[in-house]
Structure formats: C-alpha cells, structure tokens
C-alpha cells in the first residue's frame, strides 16, 4: 500500500516539475526573443516569442484538461 502511495506521489511530483520547467522555458524564450528583437534580429526574436507563446498555450490547455473541439 505504501509503495502505491509513494508511486502516486512521485508521479504527481514529476508532472509538477515538468510543468514548472515548461513555464520556465516559455518565459525564457519570450524574454530572449524580446532581447533579440531589440538587437535587430527581428526574425529570430519573433520566432522565439512565438515558440514561447505556443508552449505557454499548450501548458494552459493541458491544465484545463485538454478540452477538444472534436464531436
């Protein structure tokens, strides 16, 4: 019984760590993209911002339960 509870707790902790790392990566990409744009590398900056925003949106969708528009 204890092993099952420990496994469940480890799984939850893993999901939490994964989500926190995703948030950190998304923020890092957006900040990095903003700095690149200021330095004149507009294309790379916009790409980094878009990838960071997509990561953040994907994280929000997974938190919301991954609701789908499929019938």
PDB file of C-alpha atoms in Angstrom:
ATOM      1  CA  UNK A   1       0.000   0.000   0.000  1.00  0.00           C
ATOM      2  CA  UNK A   2       2.800   2.403   0.889  1.00  0.00           C
ATOM      3  CA  UNK A   3       4.533   1.687  -2.412  1.00  0.00           C
ATOM      4  CA  UNK A   4       1.398   2.593  -4.352  1.00  0.00           C
ATOM      5  CA  UNK A   5       1.051   5.877  -2.475  1.00  0.00           C
ATOM      6  CA  UNK A   6       4.732   6.686  -2.979  1.00  0.00           C
ATOM      7  CA  UNK A   7       4.439   5.951  -6.698  1.00  0.00           C
ATOM      8  CA  UNK A   8       1.393   8.208  -6.998  1.00  0.00           C
ATOM      9  CA  UNK A   9       3.162  10.997  -5.126  1.00  0.00           C
ATOM     10  CA  UNK A  10       6.242  10.631  -7.331  1.00  0.00           C
ATOM     11  CA  UNK A  11       4.091  10.776 -10.448  1.00  0.00           C
ATOM     12  CA  UNK A  12       2.379  13.963  -9.276  1.00  0.00           C
ATOM     13  CA  UNK A  13       5.731  15.497  -8.395  1.00  0.00           C
ATOM     14  CA  UNK A  14       7.034  14.613 -11.846  1.00  0.00           C
ATOM     15  CA  UNK A  15       4.084  16.290 -13.534  1.00  0.00           C
ATOM     16  CA  UNK A  16       4.551  19.387 -11.383  1.00  0.00           C
ATOM     17  CA  UNK A  17       8.274  19.590 -12.148  1.00  0.00           C
ATOM     18  CA  UNK A  18       7.550  19.120 -15.853  1.00  0.00           C
ATOM     19  CA  UNK A  19       5.013  21.927 -15.859  1.00  0.00           C
ATOM     20  CA  UNK A  20       7.333  24.244 -13.961  1.00  0.00           C
ATOM     21  CA  UNK A  21      10.150  23.544 -16.428  1.00  0.00           C
ATOM     22  CA  UNK A  22       7.780  24.216 -19.326  1.00  0.00           C
ATOM     23  CA  UNK A  23       6.766  27.552 -17.813  1.00  0.00           C
ATOM     24  CA  UNK A  24      10.405  28.470 -17.233  1.00  0.00           C
ATOM     25  CA  UNK A  25      11.300  27.595 -20.825  1.00  0.00           C
ATOM     26  CA  UNK A  26       8.349  29.569 -22.207  1.00  0.00           C
ATOM     27  CA  UNK A  27       9.278  32.661 -20.171  1.00  0.00           C
ATOM     28  CA  UNK A  28      12.925  32.291 -21.145  1.00  0.00           C
ATOM     29  CA  UNK A  29      12.041  32.097 -24.855  1.00  0.00           C
ATOM     30  CA  UNK A  30       9.792  35.146 -24.725  1.00  0.00           C
ATOM     31  CA  UNK A  31      12.396  37.213 -22.850  1.00  0.00           C
ATOM     32  CA  UNK A  32      15.175  36.022 -25.153  1.00  0.00           C
ATOM     33  CA  UNK A  33      13.042  36.807 -28.223  1.00  0.00           C
ATOM     34  CA  UNK A  34      12.339  40.306 -26.935  1.00  0.00           C
ATOM     35  CA  UNK A  35      16.052  40.927 -26.433  1.00  0.00           C
ATOM     36  CA  UNK A  36      16.841  39.616 -29.903  1.00  0.00           C
ATOM     37  CA  UNK A  37      14.282  41.967 -31.418  1.00  0.00           C
ATOM     38  CA  UNK A  38      15.851  44.929 -29.616  1.00  0.00           C
ATOM     39  CA  UNK A  39      19.252  43.982 -31.026  1.00  0.00           C
ATOM     40  CA  UNK A  40      17.940  43.996 -34.569  1.00  0.00           C
ATOM     41  CA  UNK A  41      17.495  40.265 -35.118  1.00  0.00           C
ATOM     42  CA  UNK A  42      13.784  40.565 -35.721  1.00  0.00           C
ATOM     43  CA  UNK A  43      13.159  37.217 -37.420  1.00  0.00           C
ATOM     44  CA  UNK A  44      14.846  35.127 -34.730  1.00  0.00           C
ATOM     45  CA  UNK A  45      13.225  37.217 -31.993  1.00  0.00           C
ATOM     46  CA  UNK A  46       9.742  36.755 -33.360  1.00  0.00           C
ATOM     47  CA  UNK A  47      10.331  33.012 -33.788  1.00  0.00           C
ATOM     48  CA  UNK A  48      11.460  32.675 -30.155  1.00  0.00           C
ATOM     49  CA  UNK A  49       8.458  34.673 -28.918  1.00  0.00           C
ATOM     50  CA  UNK A  50       6.032  32.562 -30.969  1.00  0.00           C
ATOM     51  CA  UNK A  51       7.531  29.273 -29.727  1.00  0.00           C
ATOM     52  CA  UNK A  52       7.402  30.522 -26.133  1.00  0.00           C
ATOM     53  CA  UNK A  53       3.789  31.611 -26.539  1.00  0.00           C
ATOM     54  CA  UNK A  54       2.843  28.247 -28.057  1.00  0.00           C
ATOM     55  CA  UNK A  55       4.468  26.443 -25.133  1.00  0.00           C
ATOM     56  CA  UNK A  56       2.513  28.590 -22.698  1.00  0.00           C
ATOM     57  CA  UNK A  57      -0.749  27.975 -24.563  1.00  0.00           C
ATOM     58  CA  UNK A  58      -0.094  24.232 -24.656  1.00  0.00           C
ATOM     59  CA  UNK A  59       0.532  24.255 -20.930  1.00  0.00           C
ATOM     60  CA  UNK A  60      -2.708  26.125 -20.309  1.00  0.00           C
ATOM     61  CA  UNK A  61      -4.581  23.619 -22.478  1.00  0.00           C
ATOM     62  CA  UNK A  62      -3.134  20.688 -20.539  1.00  0.00           C
ATOM     63  CA  UNK A  63      -4.046  22.311 -17.229  1.00  0.00           C
ATOM     64  CA  UNK A  64      -7.578  22.960 -18.487  1.00  0.00           C
ATOM     65  CA  UNK A  65      -7.952  19.273 -19.218  1.00  0.00           C
ATOM     66  CA  UNK A  66      -7.048  19.276 -22.882  1.00  0.00           C
ATOM     67  CA  UNK A  67     -10.591  20.053 -23.957  1.00  0.00           C
ATOM     68  CA  UNK A  68     -11.063  19.247 -27.607  1.00  0.00           C
ATOM     69  CA  UNK A  69     -13.398  20.638 -30.220  1.00  0.00           C
ATOM     70  CA  UNK A  70     -13.950  17.194 -31.725  1.00  0.00           C
ATOM     71  CA  UNK A  71     -17.541  15.979 -31.689  1.00  0.00           C
TER      72      UNK A  71
END
